[in-house]
Short mmCIF file of N, CA and C in Angstrom, two decimals:
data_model
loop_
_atom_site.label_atom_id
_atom_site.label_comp_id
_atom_site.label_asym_id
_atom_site.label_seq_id
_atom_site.Cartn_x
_atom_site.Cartn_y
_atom_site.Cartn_z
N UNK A 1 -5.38 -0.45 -0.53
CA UNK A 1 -4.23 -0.29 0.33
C UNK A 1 -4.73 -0.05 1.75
N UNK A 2 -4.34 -0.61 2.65
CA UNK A 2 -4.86 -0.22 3.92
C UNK A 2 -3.37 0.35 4.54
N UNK A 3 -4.13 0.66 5.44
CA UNK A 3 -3.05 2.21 6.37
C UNK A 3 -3.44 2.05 7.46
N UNK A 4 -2.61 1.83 9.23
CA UNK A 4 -3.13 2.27 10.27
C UNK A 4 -2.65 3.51 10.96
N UNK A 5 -3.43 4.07 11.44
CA UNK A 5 -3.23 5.05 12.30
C UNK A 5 -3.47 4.99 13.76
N UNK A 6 -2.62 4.72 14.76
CA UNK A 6 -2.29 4.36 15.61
C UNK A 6 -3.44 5.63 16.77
N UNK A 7 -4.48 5.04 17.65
CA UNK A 7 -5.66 6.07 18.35
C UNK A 7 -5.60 5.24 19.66
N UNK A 8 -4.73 5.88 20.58
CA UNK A 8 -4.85 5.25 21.93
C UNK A 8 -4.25 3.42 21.57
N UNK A 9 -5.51 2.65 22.70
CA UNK A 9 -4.86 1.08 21.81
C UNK A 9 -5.75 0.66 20.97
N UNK A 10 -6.43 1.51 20.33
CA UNK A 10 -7.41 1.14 19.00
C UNK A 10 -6.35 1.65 17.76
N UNK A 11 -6.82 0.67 16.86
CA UNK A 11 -5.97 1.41 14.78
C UNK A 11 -7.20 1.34 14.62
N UNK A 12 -6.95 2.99 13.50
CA UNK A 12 -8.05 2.82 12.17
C UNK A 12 -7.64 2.57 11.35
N UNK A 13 -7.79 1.24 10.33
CA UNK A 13 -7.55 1.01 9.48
C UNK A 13 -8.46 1.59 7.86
N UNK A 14 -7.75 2.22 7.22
CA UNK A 14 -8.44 2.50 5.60
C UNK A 14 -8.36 1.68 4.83
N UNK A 15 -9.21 1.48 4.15
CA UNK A 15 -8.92 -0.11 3.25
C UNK A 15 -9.12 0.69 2.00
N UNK A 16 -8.97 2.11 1.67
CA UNK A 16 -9.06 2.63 0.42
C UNK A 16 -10.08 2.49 -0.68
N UNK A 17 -11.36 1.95 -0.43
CA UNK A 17 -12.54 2.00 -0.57
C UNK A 17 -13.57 2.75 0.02
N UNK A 18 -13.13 3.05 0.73
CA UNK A 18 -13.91 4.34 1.38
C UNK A 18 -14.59 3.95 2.65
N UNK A 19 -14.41 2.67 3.02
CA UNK A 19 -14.77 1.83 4.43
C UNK A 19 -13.60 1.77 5.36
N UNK A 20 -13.62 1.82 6.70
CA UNK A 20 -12.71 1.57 7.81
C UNK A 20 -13.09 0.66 8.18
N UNK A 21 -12.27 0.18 9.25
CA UNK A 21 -12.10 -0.95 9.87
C UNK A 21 -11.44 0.22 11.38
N UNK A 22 -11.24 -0.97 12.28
CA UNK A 22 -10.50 -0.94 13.48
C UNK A 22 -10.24 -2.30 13.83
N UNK A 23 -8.83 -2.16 14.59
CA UNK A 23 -7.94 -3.12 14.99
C UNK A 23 -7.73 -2.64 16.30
N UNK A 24 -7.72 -3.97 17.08
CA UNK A 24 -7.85 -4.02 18.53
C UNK A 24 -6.60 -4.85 18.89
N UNK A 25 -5.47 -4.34 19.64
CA UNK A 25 -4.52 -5.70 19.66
C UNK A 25 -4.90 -6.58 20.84
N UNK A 26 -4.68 -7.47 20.31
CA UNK A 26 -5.42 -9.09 22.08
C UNK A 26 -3.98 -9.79 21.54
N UNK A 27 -3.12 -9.44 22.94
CA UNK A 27 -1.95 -10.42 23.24
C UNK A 27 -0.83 -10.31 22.19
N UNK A 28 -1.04 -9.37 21.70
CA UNK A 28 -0.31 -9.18 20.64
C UNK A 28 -0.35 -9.32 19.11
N UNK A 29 -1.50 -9.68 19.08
CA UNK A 29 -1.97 -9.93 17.78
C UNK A 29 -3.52 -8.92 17.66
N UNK A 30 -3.74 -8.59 16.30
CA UNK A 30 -4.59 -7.49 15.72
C UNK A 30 -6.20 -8.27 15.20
N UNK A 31 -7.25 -7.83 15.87
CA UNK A 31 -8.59 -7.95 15.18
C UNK A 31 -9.09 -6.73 14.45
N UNK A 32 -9.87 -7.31 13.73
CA UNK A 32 -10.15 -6.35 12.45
C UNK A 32 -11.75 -6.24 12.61
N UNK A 33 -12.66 -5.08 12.77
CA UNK A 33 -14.01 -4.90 12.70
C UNK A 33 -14.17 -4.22 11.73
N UNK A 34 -15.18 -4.31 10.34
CA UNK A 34 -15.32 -3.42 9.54
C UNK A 34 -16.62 -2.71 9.92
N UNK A 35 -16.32 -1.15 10.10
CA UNK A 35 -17.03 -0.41 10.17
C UNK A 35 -18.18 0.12 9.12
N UNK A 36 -17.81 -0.67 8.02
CA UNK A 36 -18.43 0.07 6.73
C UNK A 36 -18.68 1.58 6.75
N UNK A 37 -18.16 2.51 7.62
CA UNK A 37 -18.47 4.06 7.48
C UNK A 37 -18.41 4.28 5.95
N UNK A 38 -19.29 5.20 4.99
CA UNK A 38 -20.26 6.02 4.40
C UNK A 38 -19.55 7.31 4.15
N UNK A 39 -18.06 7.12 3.69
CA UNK A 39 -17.38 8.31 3.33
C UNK A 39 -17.42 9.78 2.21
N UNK A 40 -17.73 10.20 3.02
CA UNK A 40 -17.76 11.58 1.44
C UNK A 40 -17.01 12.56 1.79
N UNK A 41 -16.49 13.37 1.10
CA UNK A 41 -15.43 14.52 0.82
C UNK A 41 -15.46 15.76 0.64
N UNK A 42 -14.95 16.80 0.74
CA UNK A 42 -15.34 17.94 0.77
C UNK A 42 -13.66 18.67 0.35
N UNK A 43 -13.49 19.27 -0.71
CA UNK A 43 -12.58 19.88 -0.95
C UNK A 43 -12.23 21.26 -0.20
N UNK A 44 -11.41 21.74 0.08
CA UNK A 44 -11.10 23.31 0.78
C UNK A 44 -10.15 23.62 0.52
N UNK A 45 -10.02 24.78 0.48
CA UNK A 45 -8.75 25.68 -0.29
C UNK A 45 -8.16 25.96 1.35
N UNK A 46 -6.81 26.63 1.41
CA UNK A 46 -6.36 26.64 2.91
C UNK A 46 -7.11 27.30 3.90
N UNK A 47 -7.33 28.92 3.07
CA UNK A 47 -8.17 29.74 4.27
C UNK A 47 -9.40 29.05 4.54
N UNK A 48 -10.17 28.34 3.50
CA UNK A 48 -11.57 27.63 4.40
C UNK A 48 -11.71 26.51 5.07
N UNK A 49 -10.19 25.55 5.19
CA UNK A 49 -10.02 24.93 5.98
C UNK A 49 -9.54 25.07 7.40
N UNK A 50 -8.87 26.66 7.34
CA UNK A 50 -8.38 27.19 8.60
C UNK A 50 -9.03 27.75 9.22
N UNK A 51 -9.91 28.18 8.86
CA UNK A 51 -11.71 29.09 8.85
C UNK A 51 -11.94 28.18 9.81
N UNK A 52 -12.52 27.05 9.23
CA UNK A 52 -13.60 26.25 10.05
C UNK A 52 -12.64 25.44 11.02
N UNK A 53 -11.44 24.99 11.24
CA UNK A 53 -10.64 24.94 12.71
C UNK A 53 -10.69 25.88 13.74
N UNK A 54 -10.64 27.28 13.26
CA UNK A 54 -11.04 28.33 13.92
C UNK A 54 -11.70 28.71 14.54
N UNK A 55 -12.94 28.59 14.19
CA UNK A 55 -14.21 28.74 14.60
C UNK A 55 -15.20 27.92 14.95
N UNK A 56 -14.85 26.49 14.42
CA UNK A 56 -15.56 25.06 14.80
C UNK A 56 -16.83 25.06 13.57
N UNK A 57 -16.96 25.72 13.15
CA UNK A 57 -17.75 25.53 12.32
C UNK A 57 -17.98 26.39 11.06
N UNK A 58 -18.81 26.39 9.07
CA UNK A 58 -18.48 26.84 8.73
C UNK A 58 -19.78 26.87 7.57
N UNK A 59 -20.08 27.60 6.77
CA UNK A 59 -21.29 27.43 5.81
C UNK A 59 -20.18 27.03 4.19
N UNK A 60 -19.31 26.51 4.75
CA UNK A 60 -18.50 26.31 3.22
C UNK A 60 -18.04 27.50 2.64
N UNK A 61 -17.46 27.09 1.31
CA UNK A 61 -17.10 27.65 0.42
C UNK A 61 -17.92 29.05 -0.33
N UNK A 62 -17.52 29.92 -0.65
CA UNK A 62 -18.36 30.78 -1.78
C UNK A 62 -19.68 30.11 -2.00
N UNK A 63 -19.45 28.93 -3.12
CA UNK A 63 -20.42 28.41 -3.70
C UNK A 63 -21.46 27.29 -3.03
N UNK A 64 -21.16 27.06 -2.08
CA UNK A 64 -22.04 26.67 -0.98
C UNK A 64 -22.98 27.50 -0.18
N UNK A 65 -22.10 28.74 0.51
CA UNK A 65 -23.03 29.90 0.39
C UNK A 65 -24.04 30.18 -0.35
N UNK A 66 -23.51 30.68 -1.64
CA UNK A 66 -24.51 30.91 -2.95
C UNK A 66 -25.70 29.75 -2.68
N UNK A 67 -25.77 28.42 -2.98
CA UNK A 67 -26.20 27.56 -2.86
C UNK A 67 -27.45 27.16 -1.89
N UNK A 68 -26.84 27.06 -0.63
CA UNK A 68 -27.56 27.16 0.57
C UNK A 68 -27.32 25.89 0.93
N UNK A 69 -26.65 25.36 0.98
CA UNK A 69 -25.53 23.22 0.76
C UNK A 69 -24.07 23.66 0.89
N UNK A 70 -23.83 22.79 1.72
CA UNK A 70 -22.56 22.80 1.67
C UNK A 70 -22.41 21.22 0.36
N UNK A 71 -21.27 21.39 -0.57
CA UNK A 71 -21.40 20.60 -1.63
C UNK A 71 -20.21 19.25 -1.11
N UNK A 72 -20.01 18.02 -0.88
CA UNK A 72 -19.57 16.64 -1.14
C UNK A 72 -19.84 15.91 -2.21
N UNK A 73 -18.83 14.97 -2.25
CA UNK A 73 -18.22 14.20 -3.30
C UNK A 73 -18.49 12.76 -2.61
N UNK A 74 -18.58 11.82 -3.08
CA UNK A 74 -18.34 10.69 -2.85
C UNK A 74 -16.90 10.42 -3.19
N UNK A 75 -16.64 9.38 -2.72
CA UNK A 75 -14.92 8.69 -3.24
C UNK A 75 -14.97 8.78 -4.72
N UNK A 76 -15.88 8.21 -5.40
CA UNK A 76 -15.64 7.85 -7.30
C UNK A 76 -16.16 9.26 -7.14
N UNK A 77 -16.38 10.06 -7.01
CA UNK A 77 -16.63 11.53 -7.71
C UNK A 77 -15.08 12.77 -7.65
N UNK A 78 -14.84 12.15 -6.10
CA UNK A 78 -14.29 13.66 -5.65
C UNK A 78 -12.79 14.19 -6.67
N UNK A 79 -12.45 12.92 -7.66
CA UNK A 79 -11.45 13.24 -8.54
C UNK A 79 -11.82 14.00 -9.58
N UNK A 80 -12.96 13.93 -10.39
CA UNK A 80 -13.81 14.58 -11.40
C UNK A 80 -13.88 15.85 -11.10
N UNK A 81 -14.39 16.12 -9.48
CA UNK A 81 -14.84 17.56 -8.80
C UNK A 81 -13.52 18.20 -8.73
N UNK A 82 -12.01 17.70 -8.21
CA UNK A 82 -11.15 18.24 -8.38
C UNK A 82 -10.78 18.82 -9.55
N UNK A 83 -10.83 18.00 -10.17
CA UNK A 83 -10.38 18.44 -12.06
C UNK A 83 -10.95 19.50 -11.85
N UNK A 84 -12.44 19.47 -12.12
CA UNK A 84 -13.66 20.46 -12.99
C UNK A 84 -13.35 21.92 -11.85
N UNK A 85 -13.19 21.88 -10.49
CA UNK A 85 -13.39 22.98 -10.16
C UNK A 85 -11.66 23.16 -9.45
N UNK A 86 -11.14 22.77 -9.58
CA UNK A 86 -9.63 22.90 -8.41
C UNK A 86 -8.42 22.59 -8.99
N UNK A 87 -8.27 22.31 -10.73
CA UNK A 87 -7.11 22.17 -11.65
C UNK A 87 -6.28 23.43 -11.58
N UNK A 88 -5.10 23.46 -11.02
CA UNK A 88 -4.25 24.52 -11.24
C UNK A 88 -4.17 25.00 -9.73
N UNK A 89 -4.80 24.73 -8.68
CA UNK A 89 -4.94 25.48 -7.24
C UNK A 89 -4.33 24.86 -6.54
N UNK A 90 -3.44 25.56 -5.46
CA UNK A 90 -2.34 25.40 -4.66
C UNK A 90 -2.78 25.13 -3.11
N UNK A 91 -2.45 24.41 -2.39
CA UNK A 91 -2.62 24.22 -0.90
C UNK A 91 -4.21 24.11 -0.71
N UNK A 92 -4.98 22.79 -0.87
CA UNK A 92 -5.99 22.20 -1.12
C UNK A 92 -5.77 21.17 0.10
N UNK A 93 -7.57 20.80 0.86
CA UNK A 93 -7.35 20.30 1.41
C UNK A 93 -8.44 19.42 1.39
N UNK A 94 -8.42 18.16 1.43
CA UNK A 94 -9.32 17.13 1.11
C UNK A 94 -9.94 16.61 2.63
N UNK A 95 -11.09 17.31 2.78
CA UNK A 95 -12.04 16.98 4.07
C UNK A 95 -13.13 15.50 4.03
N UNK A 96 -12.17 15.03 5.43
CA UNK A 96 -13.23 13.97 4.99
C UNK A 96 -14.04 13.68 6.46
N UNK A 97 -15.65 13.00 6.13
CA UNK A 97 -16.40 13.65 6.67
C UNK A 97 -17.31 12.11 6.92
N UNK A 98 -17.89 11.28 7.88
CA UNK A 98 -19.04 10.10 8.14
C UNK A 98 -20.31 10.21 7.43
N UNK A 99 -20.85 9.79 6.49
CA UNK A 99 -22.01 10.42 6.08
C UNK A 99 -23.11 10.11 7.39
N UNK A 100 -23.14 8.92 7.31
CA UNK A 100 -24.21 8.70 7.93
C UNK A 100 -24.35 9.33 9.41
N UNK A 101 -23.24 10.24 10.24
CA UNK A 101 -23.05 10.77 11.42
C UNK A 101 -23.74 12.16 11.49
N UNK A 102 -23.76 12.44 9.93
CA UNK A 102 -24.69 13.72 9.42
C UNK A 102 -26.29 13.88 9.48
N UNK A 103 -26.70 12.32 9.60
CA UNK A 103 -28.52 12.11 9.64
C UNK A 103 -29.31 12.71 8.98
N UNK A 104 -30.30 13.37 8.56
CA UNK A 104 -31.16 13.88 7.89
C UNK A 104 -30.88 15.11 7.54
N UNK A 105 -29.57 15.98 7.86
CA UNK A 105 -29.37 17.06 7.53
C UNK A 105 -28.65 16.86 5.88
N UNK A 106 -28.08 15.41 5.64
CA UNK A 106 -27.59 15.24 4.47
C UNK A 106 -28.51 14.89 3.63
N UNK A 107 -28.77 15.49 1.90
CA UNK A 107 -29.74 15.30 1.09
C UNK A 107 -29.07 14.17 0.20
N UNK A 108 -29.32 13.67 -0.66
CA UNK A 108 -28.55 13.49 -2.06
C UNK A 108 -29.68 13.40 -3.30
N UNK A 109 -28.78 14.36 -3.73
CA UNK A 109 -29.78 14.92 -4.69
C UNK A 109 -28.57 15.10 -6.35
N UNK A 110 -29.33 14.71 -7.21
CA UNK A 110 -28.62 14.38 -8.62
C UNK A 110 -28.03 16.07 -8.73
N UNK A 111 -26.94 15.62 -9.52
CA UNK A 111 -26.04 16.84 -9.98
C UNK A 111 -25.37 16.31 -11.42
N UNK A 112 -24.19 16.39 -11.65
CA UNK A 112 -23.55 16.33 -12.91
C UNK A 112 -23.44 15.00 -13.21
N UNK A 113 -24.17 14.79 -15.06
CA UNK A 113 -24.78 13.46 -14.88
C UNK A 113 -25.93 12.82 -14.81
N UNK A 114 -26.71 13.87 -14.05
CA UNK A 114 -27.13 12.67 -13.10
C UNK A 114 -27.16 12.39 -11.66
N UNK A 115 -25.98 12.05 -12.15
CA UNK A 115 -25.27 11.17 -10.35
C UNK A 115 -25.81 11.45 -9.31
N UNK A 116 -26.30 11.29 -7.63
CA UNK A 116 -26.42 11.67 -6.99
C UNK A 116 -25.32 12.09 -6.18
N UNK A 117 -25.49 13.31 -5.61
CA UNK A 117 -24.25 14.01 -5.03
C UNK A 117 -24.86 14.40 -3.39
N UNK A 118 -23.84 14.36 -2.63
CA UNK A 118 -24.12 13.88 -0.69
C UNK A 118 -24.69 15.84 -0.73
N UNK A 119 -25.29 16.80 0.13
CA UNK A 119 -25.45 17.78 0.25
C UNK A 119 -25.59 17.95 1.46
N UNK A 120 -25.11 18.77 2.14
CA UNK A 120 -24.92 19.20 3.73
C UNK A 120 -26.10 20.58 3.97
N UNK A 121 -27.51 20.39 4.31
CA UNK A 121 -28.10 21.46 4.64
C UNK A 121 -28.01 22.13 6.04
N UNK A 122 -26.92 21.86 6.50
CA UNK A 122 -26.31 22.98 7.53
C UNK A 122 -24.99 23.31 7.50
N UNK A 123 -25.16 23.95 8.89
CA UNK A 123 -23.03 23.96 8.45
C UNK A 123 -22.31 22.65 9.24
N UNK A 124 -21.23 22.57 8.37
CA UNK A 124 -20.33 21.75 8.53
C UNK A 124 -19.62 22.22 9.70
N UNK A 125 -19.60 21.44 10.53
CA UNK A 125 -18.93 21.33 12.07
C UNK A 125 -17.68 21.03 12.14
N UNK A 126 -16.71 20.98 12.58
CA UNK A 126 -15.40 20.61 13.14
C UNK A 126 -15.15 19.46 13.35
N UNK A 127 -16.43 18.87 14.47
CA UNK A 127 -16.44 17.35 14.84
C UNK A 127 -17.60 16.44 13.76
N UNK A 128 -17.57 16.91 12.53
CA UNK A 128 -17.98 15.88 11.59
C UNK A 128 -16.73 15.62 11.03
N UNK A 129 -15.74 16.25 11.14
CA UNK A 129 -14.65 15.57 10.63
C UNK A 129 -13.62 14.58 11.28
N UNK A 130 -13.51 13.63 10.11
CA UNK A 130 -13.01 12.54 10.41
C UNK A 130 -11.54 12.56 10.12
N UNK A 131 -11.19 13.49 9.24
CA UNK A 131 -9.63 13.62 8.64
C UNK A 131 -9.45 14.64 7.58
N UNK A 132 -8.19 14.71 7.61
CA UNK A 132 -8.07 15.93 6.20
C UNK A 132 -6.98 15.29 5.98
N UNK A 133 -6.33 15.83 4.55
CA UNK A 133 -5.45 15.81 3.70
C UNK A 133 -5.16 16.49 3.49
N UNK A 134 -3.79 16.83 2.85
CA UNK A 134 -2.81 18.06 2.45
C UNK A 134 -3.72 17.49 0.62
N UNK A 135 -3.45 18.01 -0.36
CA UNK A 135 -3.63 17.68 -1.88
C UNK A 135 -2.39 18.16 -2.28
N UNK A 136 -1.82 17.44 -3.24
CA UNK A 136 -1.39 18.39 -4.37
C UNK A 136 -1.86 18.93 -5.08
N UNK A 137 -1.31 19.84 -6.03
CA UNK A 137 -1.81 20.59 -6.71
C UNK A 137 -2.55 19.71 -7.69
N UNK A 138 -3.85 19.35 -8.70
CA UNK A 138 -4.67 18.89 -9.69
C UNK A 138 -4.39 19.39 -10.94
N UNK A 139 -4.01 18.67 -11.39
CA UNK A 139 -3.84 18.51 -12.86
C UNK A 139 -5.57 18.61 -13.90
N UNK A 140 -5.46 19.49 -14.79
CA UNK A 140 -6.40 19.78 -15.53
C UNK A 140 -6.36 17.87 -16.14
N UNK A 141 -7.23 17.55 -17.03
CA UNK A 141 -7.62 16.77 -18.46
C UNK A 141 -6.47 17.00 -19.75
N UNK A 142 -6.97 18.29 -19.50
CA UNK A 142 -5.72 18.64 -20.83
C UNK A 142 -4.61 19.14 -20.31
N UNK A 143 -3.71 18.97 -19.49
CA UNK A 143 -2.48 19.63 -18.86
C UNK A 143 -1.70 18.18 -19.62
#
């Protein structure tokens, strides 16, 4: 599904794969550049999303703390991560974040699975973000 969001006379377009685009209008008609941006995700409950607006910056969650990473999802993960850690939780906010704008501070390093999972060895900034989301509430597996 693509979506624009109207930025000055530039659109960002989402093509719901986890790549953007931008659209330029010439004369009235729309060009399309794919950006291929390198999307990953970061879940937040309200206060740690209001936290880090606040203050511009943030070491994450509890368990990022603990950790010493702030923890991301890729697109095919971040539904799994909702389930497993955020089924039943109210006013959630789905951070989304450029990987590659992150540079060498991002690891990826295997987690559940297997899989490799994106890891933030600093704090997460204000202006790494690219967008947020409201969530609904997540439905368990077995709900």
């Amino acid at each position: 599904m693509r979506r624009l969001i109207k930025e000055s006379k530039t659109f960002a377009v989402s093509l719901g794969d986890g790549c953007i685009g931008t659209m330029t209008p010439i004369d009235g008609f729309a060009t399309m550049r794919d950006t291929a941006a390198m999307l990953i995700y970061k879940i937040f409950r309200a206060d740690e999303w209001a936290h880090l607006q606040a203050k511009g910056e943030t070491a994450g969650a509890p368990i990022d703390v603990q950790d010493g990473y702030v923890h991301f999802s890729t697109a095919e993960q971040a539904a799994e991560t909702a389930e497993k850690y955020f089924a039943g939780v109210a006013d959630l906010w789905l951070i989304t974040v450029d990987a590659d704008a992150l540079g060498a501070d991002l690891k990826w390093e295997p987690s559940r699975g297997g899989a490799l999972f994106p890891h933030l060895y600093r704090a997460l900034r204000m202006t790494d973000v690219t967008g947020a989301t409201a969530l609904p509430v997540i439905r368990s597996a077995t709900d």
